Amino acid sequence: MARPIEFDRDEAVKRATSAFWECGYGSISAGELVERMGIAKSSFYNTFGSKTDLLREAIASYTRDRAAALQRSTRQSNVLDVLRHLLLNVAKRNDDGKGCLLVNTAVELSKHHPDMAEVTRNGFSEMAMTFEALIKAGQEDGCIRADLNAKQQALILVTSISGLRVMAQSGFLAKEMQPFIDTVLQPMEC
């Protein structure tokens, strides 16, 4: 009979997500992951299978958390203001220099690992669906143009944010990227 899990799985996944986000996939060993997760090596393999399987779970968790945080932020401000703040925050801070786990993983692994390309594509698709729902809510509230195709604009946002993150990691300043941010948001403005 299998032994019961003796650790908080969600907490372990959060720690792994943080480790992958900070270090990337290739730069962190399974041993270092185990240490950062605070679990036994046998628990790691028995629970998560492999480092790659854990990365899949970490990306899914990261994406869910990001989508939920974005949805929560629109409760306090209109959608267009939330989107402007998000883009400016990416340009200024880019998650304290860590970038985006989806973008980082896509850049690092997707070219040579088709399964990771699918995982990151699913994450980007989930974020696009979140943006689409937010855009539709903004259209209903009257802060975003009603004639805008929400699905297309959502994909434009995901693509733009990904590019913005890469540019920020490359050292471009927020003031240099301000015209790009204005261009991305301009079609949505009423």
mmCIF file of C-alpha atoms in Angstrom:
data_model
loop_
_atom_site.group_PDB
_atom_site.id
_atom_site.type_symbol
_atom_site.label_atom_id
_atom_site.label_comp_id
_atom_site.label_asym_id
_atom_site.label_seq_id
_atom_site.Cartn_x
_atom_site.Cartn_y
_atom_site.Cartn_z
ATOM 1 C CA MET A 1 0.000 0.000 0.000
ATOM 2 C CA ALA A 2 1.310 3.474 -0.908
ATOM 3 C CA ARG A 3 2.200 5.785 1.926
ATOM 4 C CA PRO A 4 0.082 8.916 2.249
ATOM 5 C CA ILE A 5 1.589 12.218 1.161
ATOM 6 C CA GLU A 6 3.316 13.842 4.127
ATOM 7 C CA PHE A 7 3.579 17.366 2.730
ATOM 8 C CA ASP A 8 1.306 20.091 1.383
ATOM 9 C CA ARG A 9 1.213 19.391 -2.342
ATOM 10 C CA ASP A 10 -0.040 22.871 -3.274
ATOM 11 C CA GLU A 11 2.734 24.497 -1.270
ATOM 12 C CA ALA A 12 5.318 22.206 -2.864
ATOM 13 C CA VAL A 13 4.045 23.125 -6.352
ATOM 14 C CA LYS A 14 4.174 26.829 -5.466
ATOM 15 C CA ARG A 15 7.786 26.449 -4.344
ATOM 16 C CA ALA A 16 8.638 24.551 -7.518
ATOM 17 C CA THR A 17 6.921 27.209 -9.616
ATOM 18 C CA SER A 18 9.007 29.860 -7.915
ATOM 19 C CA ALA A 19 12.184 27.857 -8.511
ATOM 20 C CA PHE A 20 11.433 27.290 -12.223
ATOM 21 C CA TRP A 21 10.450 30.946 -12.609
ATOM 22 C CA GLU A 22 13.640 32.158 -10.964
ATOM 23 C CA CYS A 23 16.105 29.660 -12.485
ATOM 24 C CA GLY A 24 14.514 28.227 -15.601
ATOM 25 C CA TYR A 25 14.179 24.542 -16.334
ATOM 26 C CA GLY A 26 17.691 23.708 -17.482
ATOM 27 C CA SER A 27 19.483 25.573 -14.725
ATOM 28 C CA ILE A 28 17.903 23.769 -11.809
ATOM 29 C CA SER A 29 18.557 20.144 -10.946
ATOM 30 C CA ALA A 30 15.986 17.740 -9.548
ATOM 31 C CA GLY A 31 18.011 17.707 -6.325
ATOM 32 C CA GLU A 32 17.856 21.471 -6.016
ATOM 33 C CA LEU A 33 14.112 21.382 -6.725
ATOM 34 C CA VAL A 34 13.593 18.799 -3.990
ATOM 35 C CA GLU A 35 15.525 20.986 -1.565
ATOM 36 C CA ARG A 36 13.609 24.141 -2.486
ATOM 37 C CA MET A 37 10.292 22.302 -2.266
ATOM 38 C CA GLY A 38 11.150 20.984 1.191
ATOM 39 C CA ILE A 39 10.291 17.372 0.380
ATOM 40 C CA ALA A 40 12.120 14.046 0.224
ATOM 41 C CA LYS A 41 13.525 12.879 -3.102
ATOM 42 C CA SER A 42 11.336 9.753 -2.979
ATOM 43 C CA SER A 43 8.271 11.958 -2.403
ATOM 44 C CA PHE A 44 9.261 14.059 -5.400
ATOM 45 C CA TYR A 45 9.372 11.102 -7.775
ATOM 46 C CA ASN A 46 6.398 9.271 -6.238
ATOM 47 C CA THR A 47 4.195 12.375 -6.324
ATOM 48 C CA PHE A 48 5.312 14.287 -9.398
ATOM 49 C CA GLY A 49 6.987 11.640 -11.553
ATOM 50 C CA SER A 50 9.737 13.732 -13.087
ATOM 51 C CA LYS A 51 11.113 17.236 -13.315
ATOM 52 C CA THR A 52 9.288 17.695 -16.628
ATOM 53 C CA ASP A 53 5.977 16.525 -15.167
ATOM 54 C CA LEU A 54 6.450 18.941 -12.293
ATOM 55 C CA LEU A 55 7.149 21.782 -14.741
ATOM 56 C CA ARG A 56 3.867 21.007 -16.505
ATOM 57 C CA GLU A 57 2.033 21.215 -13.190
ATOM 58 C CA ALA A 58 3.896 24.388 -12.201
ATOM 59 C CA ILE A 59 2.971 26.103 -15.474
ATOM 60 C CA ALA A 60 -0.686 25.126 -15.068
ATOM 61 C CA SER A 61 -0.677 26.459 -11.491
ATOM 62 C CA TYR A 62 1.096 29.671 -12.534
ATOM 63 C CA THR A 63 -1.390 30.263 -15.346
ATOM 64 C CA ARG A 64 -4.418 29.695 -13.102
ATOM 65 C CA ASP A 65 -2.994 32.046 -10.470
ATOM 66 C CA ARG A 66 -2.231 34.763 -13.049
ATOM 67 C CA ALA A 67 -5.673 34.512 -14.634
ATOM 68 C CA ALA A 68 -7.397 34.676 -11.234
ATOM 69 C CA ALA A 69 -5.308 37.682 -10.145
ATOM 70 C CA LEU A 70 -6.178 39.493 -13.359
ATOM 71 C CA GLN A 71 -9.873 38.808 -12.863
ATOM 72 C CA ARG A 72 -9.719 40.040 -9.254
ATOM 73 C CA SER A 73 -7.990 43.269 -10.274
ATOM 74 C CA THR A 74 -10.933 44.300 -12.450
ATOM 75 C CA ARG A 75 -13.197 44.406 -9.401
ATOM 76 C CA GLN A 76 -11.408 47.543 -8.222
ATOM 77 C CA SER A 77 -10.957 49.411 -11.502
ATOM 78 C CA ASN A 78 -12.279 49.419 -15.052
ATOM 79 C CA VAL A 79 -10.815 46.920 -17.481
ATOM 80 C CA LEU A 80 -8.984 49.424 -19.655
ATOM 81 C CA ASP A 81 -7.266 50.939 -16.608
ATOM 82 C CA VAL A 82 -6.301 47.454 -15.400
ATOM 83 C CA LEU A 83 -4.818 46.603 -18.803
ATOM 84 C CA ARG A 84 -2.893 49.891 -18.944
ATOM 85 C CA HIS A 85 -1.533 49.309 -15.431
ATOM 86 C CA LEU A 86 -0.563 45.723 -16.354
ATOM 87 C CA LEU A 87 1.351 46.795 -19.460
ATOM 88 C CA LEU A 88 3.102 49.632 -17.631
ATOM 89 C CA ASN A 89 3.983 47.304 -14.770
ATOM 90 C CA VAL A 90 5.484 44.792 -17.200
ATOM 91 C CA ALA A 91 7.534 47.554 -18.831
ATOM 92 C CA LYS A 92 8.713 48.940 -15.478
ATOM 93 C CA ARG A 93 9.147 45.875 -13.285
ATOM 94 C CA ASN A 94 8.567 42.740 -15.390
ATOM 95 C CA ASP A 95 7.809 40.755 -12.236
ATOM 96 C CA ASP A 96 10.922 42.036 -10.518
ATOM 97 C CA GLY A 97 13.068 41.017 -13.466
ATOM 98 C CA LYS A 98 11.866 37.408 -13.559
ATOM 99 C CA GLY A 99 9.652 37.938 -16.582
ATOM 100 C CA CYS A 100 6.805 35.512 -17.213
ATOM 101 C CA LEU A 101 7.116 31.779 -16.560
ATOM 102 C CA LEU A 102 5.160 31.025 -19.744
ATOM 103 C CA VAL A 103 7.332 33.259 -21.912
ATOM 104 C CA ASN A 104 10.545 32.094 -20.257
ATOM 105 C CA THR A 105 9.638 28.421 -20.696
ATOM 106 C CA ALA A 106 8.494 28.907 -24.292
ATOM 107 C CA VAL A 107 11.762 30.627 -25.169
ATOM 108 C CA GLU A 108 13.895 28.088 -23.305
ATOM 109 C CA LEU A 109 12.210 24.814 -24.270
ATOM 110 C CA SER A 110 9.542 24.993 -26.972
ATOM 111 C CA LYS A 111 11.856 24.806 -29.972
ATOM 112 C CA HIS A 112 13.364 21.465 -28.938
ATOM 113 C CA HIS A 113 10.591 19.999 -26.772
ATOM 114 C CA PRO A 114 7.245 19.803 -28.608
ATOM 115 C CA ASP A 115 5.469 18.698 -25.426
ATOM 116 C CA MET A 116 6.586 21.907 -23.690
ATOM 117 C CA ALA A 117 5.480 23.921 -26.718
ATOM 118 C CA GLU A 118 2.022 22.436 -26.216
ATOM 119 C CA VAL A 119 2.087 23.189 -22.472
ATOM 120 C CA THR A 120 3.056 26.825 -23.007
ATOM 121 C CA ARG A 121 0.589 27.202 -25.880
ATOM 122 C CA ASN A 122 -2.164 25.969 -23.561
ATOM 123 C CA GLY A 123 -1.068 28.507 -20.953
ATOM 124 C CA PHE A 124 -1.079 31.348 -23.476
ATOM 125 C CA SER A 125 -4.498 30.197 -24.702
ATOM 126 C CA GLU A 126 -5.861 30.236 -21.163
ATOM 127 C CA MET A 127 -4.543 33.764 -20.668
ATOM 128 C CA ALA A 128 -6.101 34.809 -23.992
ATOM 129 C CA MET A 129 -9.470 33.443 -22.827
ATOM 130 C CA THR A 130 -9.105 35.436 -19.603
ATOM 131 C CA PHE A 131 -8.334 38.613 -21.543
ATOM 132 C CA GLU A 132 -11.241 37.930 -23.895
ATOM 133 C CA ALA A 133 -13.646 37.682 -20.946
ATOM 134 C CA LEU A 134 -12.240 40.895 -19.480
ATOM 135 C CA ILE A 135 -12.540 42.729 -22.789
ATOM 136 C CA LYS A 136 -16.154 41.602 -23.122
ATOM 137 C CA ALA A 137 -16.843 42.822 -19.579
ATOM 138 C CA GLY A 138 -15.221 46.153 -20.493
ATOM 139 C CA GLN A 139 -17.407 46.362 -23.574
ATOM 140 C CA GLU A 140 -20.499 45.791 -21.430
ATOM 141 C CA ASP A 141 -19.321 48.487 -18.995
ATOM 142 C CA GLY A 142 -18.690 50.895 -21.859
ATOM 143 C CA CYS A 143 -14.962 51.435 -21.207
ATOM 144 C CA ILE A 144 -13.899 49.388 -24.260
ATOM 145 C CA ARG A 145 -15.243 49.867 -27.790
ATOM 146 C CA ALA A 146 -18.248 47.647 -28.394
ATOM 147 C CA ASP A 147 -17.319 46.924 -32.036
ATOM 148 C CA LEU A 148 -13.924 45.451 -31.124
ATOM 149 C CA ASN A 149 -13.431 41.719 -31.731
ATOM 150 C CA ALA A 150 -12.692 40.596 -28.159
ATOM 151 C CA LYS A 151 -11.109 37.283 -29.159
ATOM 152 C CA GLN A 152 -8.696 38.893 -31.627
ATOM 153 C CA GLN A 153 -7.807 41.701 -29.228
ATOM 154 C CA ALA A 154 -7.145 39.162 -26.458
ATOM 155 C CA LEU A 155 -4.605 37.365 -28.637
ATOM 156 C CA ILE A 156 -3.051 40.715 -29.541
ATOM 157 C CA LEU A 157 -2.699 41.434 -25.815
ATOM 158 C CA VAL A 158 -1.064 38.078 -25.064
ATOM 159 C CA THR A 159 1.345 38.535 -27.953
ATOM 160 C CA SER A 160 2.082 42.135 -26.999
ATOM 161 C CA ILE A 161 2.682 41.329 -23.342
ATOM 162 C CA SER A 162 5.018 38.487 -24.312
ATOM 163 C CA GLY A 163 7.022 40.782 -26.570
ATOM 164 C CA LEU A 164 7.009 43.532 -23.974
ATOM 165 C CA ARG A 165 8.432 41.116 -21.406
ATOM 166 C CA VAL A 166 11.253 40.081 -23.745
ATOM 167 C CA MET A 167 12.053 43.722 -24.493
ATOM 168 C CA ALA A 168 12.059 44.568 -20.761
ATOM 169 C CA GLN A 169 14.409 41.645 -20.080
ATOM 170 C CA SER A 170 16.633 42.981 -22.844
ATOM 171 C CA GLY A 171 17.024 46.264 -20.994
ATOM 172 C CA PHE A 172 14.528 48.544 -22.728
ATOM 173 C CA LEU A 173 13.143 51.186 -20.379
ATOM 174 C CA ALA A 174 9.459 51.750 -19.678
ATOM 175 C CA LYS A 175 9.630 55.227 -21.220
ATOM 176 C CA GLU A 176 10.981 53.684 -24.435
ATOM 177 C CA MET A 177 8.100 51.232 -24.534
ATOM 178 C CA GLN A 178 5.350 53.732 -23.667
ATOM 179 C CA PRO A 179 4.507 54.399 -27.370
ATOM 180 C CA PHE A 180 4.093 50.641 -27.903
ATOM 181 C CA ILE A 181 1.760 50.404 -24.891
ATOM 182 C CA ASP A 182 -0.305 53.323 -26.214
ATOM 183 C CA THR A 183 -0.500 51.644 -29.630
ATOM 184 C CA VAL A 184 -1.705 48.357 -28.129
ATOM 185 C CA LEU A 185 -4.419 50.014 -26.049
ATOM 186 C CA GLN A 186 -5.538 52.677 -28.536
ATOM 187 C CA PRO A 187 -7.888 50.395 -30.553
ATOM 188 C CA MET A 188 -9.790 49.525 -27.368
ATOM 189 C CA GLU A 189 -10.465 53.093 -26.263
ATOM 190 C CA CYS A 190 -13.935 54.499 -26.785
#
